[in-house]
Coordinates of C-alpha atoms in Angstrom, one line a residue:
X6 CA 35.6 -149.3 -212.4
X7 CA 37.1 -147.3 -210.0
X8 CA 41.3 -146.7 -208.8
X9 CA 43.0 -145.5 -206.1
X10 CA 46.6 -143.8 -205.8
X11 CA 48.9 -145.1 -203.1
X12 CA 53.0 -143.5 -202.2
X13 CA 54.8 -144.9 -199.6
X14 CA 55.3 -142.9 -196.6
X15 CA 58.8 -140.5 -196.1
X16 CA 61.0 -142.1 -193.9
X17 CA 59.7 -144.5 -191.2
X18 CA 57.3 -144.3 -188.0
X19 CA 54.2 -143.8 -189.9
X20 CA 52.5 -146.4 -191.9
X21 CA 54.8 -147.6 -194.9
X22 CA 58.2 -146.8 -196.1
X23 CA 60.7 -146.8 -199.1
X24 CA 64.2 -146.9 -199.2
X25 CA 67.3 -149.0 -200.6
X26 CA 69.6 -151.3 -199.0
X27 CA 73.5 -151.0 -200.2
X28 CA 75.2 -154.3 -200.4
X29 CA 78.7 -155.1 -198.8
X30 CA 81.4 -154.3 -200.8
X31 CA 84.0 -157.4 -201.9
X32 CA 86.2 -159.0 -204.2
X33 CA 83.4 -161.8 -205.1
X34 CA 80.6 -161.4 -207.0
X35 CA 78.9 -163.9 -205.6
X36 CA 79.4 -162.9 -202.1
X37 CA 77.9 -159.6 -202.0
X38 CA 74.6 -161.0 -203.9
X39 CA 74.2 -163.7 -201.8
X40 CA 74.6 -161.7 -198.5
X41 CA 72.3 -162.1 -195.9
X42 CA 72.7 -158.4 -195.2
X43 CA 73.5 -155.4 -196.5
X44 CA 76.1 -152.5 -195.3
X45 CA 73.1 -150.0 -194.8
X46 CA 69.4 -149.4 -195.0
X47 CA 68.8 -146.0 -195.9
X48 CA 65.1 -144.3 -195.8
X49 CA 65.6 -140.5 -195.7
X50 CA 67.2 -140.4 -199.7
X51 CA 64.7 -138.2 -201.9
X52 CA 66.5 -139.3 -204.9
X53 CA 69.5 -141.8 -205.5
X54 CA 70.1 -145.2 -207.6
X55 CA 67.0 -147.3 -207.0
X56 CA 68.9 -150.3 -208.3
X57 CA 73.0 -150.2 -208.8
X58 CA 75.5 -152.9 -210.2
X59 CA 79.2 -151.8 -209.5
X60 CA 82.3 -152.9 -210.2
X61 CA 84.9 -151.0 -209.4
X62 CA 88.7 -151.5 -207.9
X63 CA 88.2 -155.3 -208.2
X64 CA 85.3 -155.0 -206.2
X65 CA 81.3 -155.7 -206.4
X66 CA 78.4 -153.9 -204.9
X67 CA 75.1 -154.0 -205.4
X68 CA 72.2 -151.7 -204.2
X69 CA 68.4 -153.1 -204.3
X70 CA 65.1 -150.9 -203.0
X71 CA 61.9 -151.7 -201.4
X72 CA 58.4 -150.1 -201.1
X73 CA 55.7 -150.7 -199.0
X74 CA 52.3 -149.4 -199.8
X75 CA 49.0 -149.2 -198.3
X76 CA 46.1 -150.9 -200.1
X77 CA 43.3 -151.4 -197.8
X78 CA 41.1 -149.7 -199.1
X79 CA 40.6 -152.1 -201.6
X80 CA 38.4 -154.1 -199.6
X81 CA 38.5 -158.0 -199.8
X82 CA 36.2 -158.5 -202.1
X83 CA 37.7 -155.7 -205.2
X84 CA 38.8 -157.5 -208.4
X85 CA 41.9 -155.9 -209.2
X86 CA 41.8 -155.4 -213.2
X87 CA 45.3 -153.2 -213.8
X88 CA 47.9 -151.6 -211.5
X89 CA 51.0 -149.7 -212.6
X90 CA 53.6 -148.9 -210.3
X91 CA 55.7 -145.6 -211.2
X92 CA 58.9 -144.2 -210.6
X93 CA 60.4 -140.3 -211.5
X94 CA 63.3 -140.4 -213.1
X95 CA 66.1 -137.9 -211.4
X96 CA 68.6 -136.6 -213.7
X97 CA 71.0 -137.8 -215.5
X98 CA 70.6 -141.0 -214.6
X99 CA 71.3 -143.8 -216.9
X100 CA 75.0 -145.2 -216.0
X101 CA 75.0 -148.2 -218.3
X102 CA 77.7 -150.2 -218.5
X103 CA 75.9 -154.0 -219.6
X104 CA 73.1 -153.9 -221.6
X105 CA 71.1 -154.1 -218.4
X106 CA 67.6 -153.1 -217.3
X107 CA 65.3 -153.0 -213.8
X108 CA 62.3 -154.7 -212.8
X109 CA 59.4 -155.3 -210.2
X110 CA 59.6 -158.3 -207.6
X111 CA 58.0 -159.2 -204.3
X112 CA 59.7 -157.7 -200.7
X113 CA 59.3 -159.2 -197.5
X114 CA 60.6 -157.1 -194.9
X115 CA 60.2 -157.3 -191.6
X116 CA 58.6 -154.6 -190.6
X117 CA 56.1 -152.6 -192.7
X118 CA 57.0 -149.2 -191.6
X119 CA 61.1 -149.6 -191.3
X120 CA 63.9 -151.3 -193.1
X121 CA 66.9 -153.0 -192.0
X122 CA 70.2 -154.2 -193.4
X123 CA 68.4 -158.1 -193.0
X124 CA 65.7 -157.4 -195.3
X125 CA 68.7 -157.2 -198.2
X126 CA 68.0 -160.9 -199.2
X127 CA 64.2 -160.5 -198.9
X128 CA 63.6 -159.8 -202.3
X129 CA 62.1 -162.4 -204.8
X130 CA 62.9 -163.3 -208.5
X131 CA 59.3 -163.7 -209.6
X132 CA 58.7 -160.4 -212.2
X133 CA 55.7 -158.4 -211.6
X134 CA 56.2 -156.8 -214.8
X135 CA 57.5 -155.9 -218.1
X136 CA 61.4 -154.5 -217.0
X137 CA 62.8 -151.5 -218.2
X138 CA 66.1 -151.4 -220.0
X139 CA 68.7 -149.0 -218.3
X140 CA 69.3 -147.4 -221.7
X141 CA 64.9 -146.2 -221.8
X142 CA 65.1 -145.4 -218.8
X143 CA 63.7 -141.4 -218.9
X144 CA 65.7 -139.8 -216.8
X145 CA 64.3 -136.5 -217.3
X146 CA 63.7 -134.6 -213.8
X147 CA 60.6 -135.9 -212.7
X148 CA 59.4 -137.5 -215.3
X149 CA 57.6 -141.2 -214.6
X150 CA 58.8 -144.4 -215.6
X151 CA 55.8 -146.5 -215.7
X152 CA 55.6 -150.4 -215.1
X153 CA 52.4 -151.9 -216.1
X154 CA 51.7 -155.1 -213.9
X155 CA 51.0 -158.4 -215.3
X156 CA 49.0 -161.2 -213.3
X157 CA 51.7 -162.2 -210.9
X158 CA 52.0 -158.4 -209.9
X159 CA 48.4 -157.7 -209.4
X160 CA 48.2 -160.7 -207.8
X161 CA 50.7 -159.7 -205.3
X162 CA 48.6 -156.8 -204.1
X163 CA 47.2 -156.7 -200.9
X164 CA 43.1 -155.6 -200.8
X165 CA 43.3 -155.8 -196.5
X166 CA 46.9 -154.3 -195.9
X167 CA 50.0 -153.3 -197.0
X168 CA 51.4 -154.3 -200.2
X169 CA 54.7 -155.0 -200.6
X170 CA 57.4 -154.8 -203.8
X171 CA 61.0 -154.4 -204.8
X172 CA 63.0 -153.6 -207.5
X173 CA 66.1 -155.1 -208.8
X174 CA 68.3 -154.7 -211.5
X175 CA 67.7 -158.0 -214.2
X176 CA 71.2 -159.3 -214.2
X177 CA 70.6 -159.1 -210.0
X178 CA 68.3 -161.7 -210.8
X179 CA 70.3 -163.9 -212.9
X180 CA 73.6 -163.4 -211.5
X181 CA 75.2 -161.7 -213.9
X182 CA 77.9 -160.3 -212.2
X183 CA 78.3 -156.3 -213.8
X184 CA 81.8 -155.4 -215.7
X185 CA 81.6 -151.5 -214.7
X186 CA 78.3 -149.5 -213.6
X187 CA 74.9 -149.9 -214.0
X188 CA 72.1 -147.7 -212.0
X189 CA 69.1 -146.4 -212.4
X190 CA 68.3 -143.0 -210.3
X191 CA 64.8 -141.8 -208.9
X192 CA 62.5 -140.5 -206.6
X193 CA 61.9 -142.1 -203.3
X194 CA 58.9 -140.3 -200.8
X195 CA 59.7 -136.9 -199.8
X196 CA 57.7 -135.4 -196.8
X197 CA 56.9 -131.8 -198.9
X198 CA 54.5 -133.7 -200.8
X199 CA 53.8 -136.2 -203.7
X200 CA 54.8 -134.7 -207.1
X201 CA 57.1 -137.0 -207.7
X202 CA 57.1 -139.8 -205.1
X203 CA 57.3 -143.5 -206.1
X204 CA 53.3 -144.4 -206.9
X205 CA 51.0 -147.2 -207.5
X206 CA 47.7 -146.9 -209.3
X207 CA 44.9 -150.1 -209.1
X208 CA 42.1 -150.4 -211.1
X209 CA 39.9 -152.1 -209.7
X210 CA 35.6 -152.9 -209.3
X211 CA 34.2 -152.7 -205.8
X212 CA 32.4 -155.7 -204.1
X213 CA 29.1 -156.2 -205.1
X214 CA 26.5 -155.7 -202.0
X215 CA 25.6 -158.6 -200.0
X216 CA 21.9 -158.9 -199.7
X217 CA 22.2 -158.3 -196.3
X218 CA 23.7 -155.0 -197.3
X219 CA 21.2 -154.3 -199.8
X220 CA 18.6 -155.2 -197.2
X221 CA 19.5 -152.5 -195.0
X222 CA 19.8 -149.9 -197.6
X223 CA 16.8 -150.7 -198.7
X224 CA 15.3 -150.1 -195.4
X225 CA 17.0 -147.2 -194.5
X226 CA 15.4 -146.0 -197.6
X227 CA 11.9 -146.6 -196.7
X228 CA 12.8 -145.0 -193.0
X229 CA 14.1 -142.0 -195.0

């Protein structure tokens, strides 16, 4: 067995990139999750909400994040046996209105390295894990809040290139529109390092040696 540790770059114009994507605010629920855009994409935020529900003055809002993550150094042929996929908690940050909670789902934006207001209504509905209730979620400075991956998730990483995920609060999904706040605050990539950036660990086995390969090992042997 063997596992690697990927974070998403800080900000764009390098490889990957995290960020969130705040919704348009208005008087109908419906409307703002719906949207085929948001207000803003925002990529330079070390720590804010990473998912948000909002009500407030008779009107909705809703905030969803996106990660993308290089895996190619996976290699096509790796069988992928675990993967968690951990944010740090920042503060106090558990504003729980609704017995709420957040989760893992698929991205598709449309660039790897950038976001933009269009990717808003890229995200799937599909879990990738087991969610996390807004009320456990540790909101101790820096502390991890771990999601374990089941199939779907592991699945959904890429051995060749850039894997791509989201998160979204659970009643997002549903359509439960919220009756106050509900947000979940963390870490997104900072550019002084990695102590607390979003991460995701894969377990994995390495492809077994074609016997090509093993062929020319075993010659380079006998010319050693």
């Amino acid at each position: 067995m063997a596992e690697i540790t990927v974070f998403p770059d800080p900000s764009s114009g390098a490889t990957t990139v995290d960020g969130i994507l705040n919704s348009i605010s208005n008087a109908t629920y419906a409307t703002v999750r719906d949207a085929a855009e948001s207000s803003g994409a925002f990529m330079t935020d070390t720590n804010t909400n990473c998912e948000r529900q909002y009500l407030s003055g008779g009107n909705y809002t809703v905030w969803r994040s996106i990660y993308t993550l290089d895996t190619s150094t996976l290699g096509s042929g790796a069988t992928i046996s675990a993967a968690t996929w951990s944010l740090a908690g920042n503060g106090n940050a558990v504003e729980d209105a609704d017995t709420d909670s957040i989760n893992v789902y698929s991205s598709a934006p449309a660039d790897n390295n950038s976001l933009a207001i269009g990717d808003y209504d890229s995200l799937g509905t599909t879990v990738f894990a087991t969610a996390i209730t807004h009320a456990a979620w540790v909101s101790t400075d820096g502390t991890y809040n771990v999601f374990t991956f089941n199939a779907t998730g592991r699945d959904n990483v890429s051995k060749t290139s850039i894997t791509k995920i989201g998160m979204r609060s659970v009643q997002d999904v549903s359509a439960t529109a919220p009756t106050g706040l509900n947000s979940v605050k963390a870490y997104f990539a900072d550019a002084a390092g990695t102590t607390k950036d979003p991460k995701l660990i894969v377990t994995y086995t390495a492809a077994a040696p074609t016997a090509a390969r093993r062929a020319a090992n075993l010659m380079m042997m006998k010319v050693g």
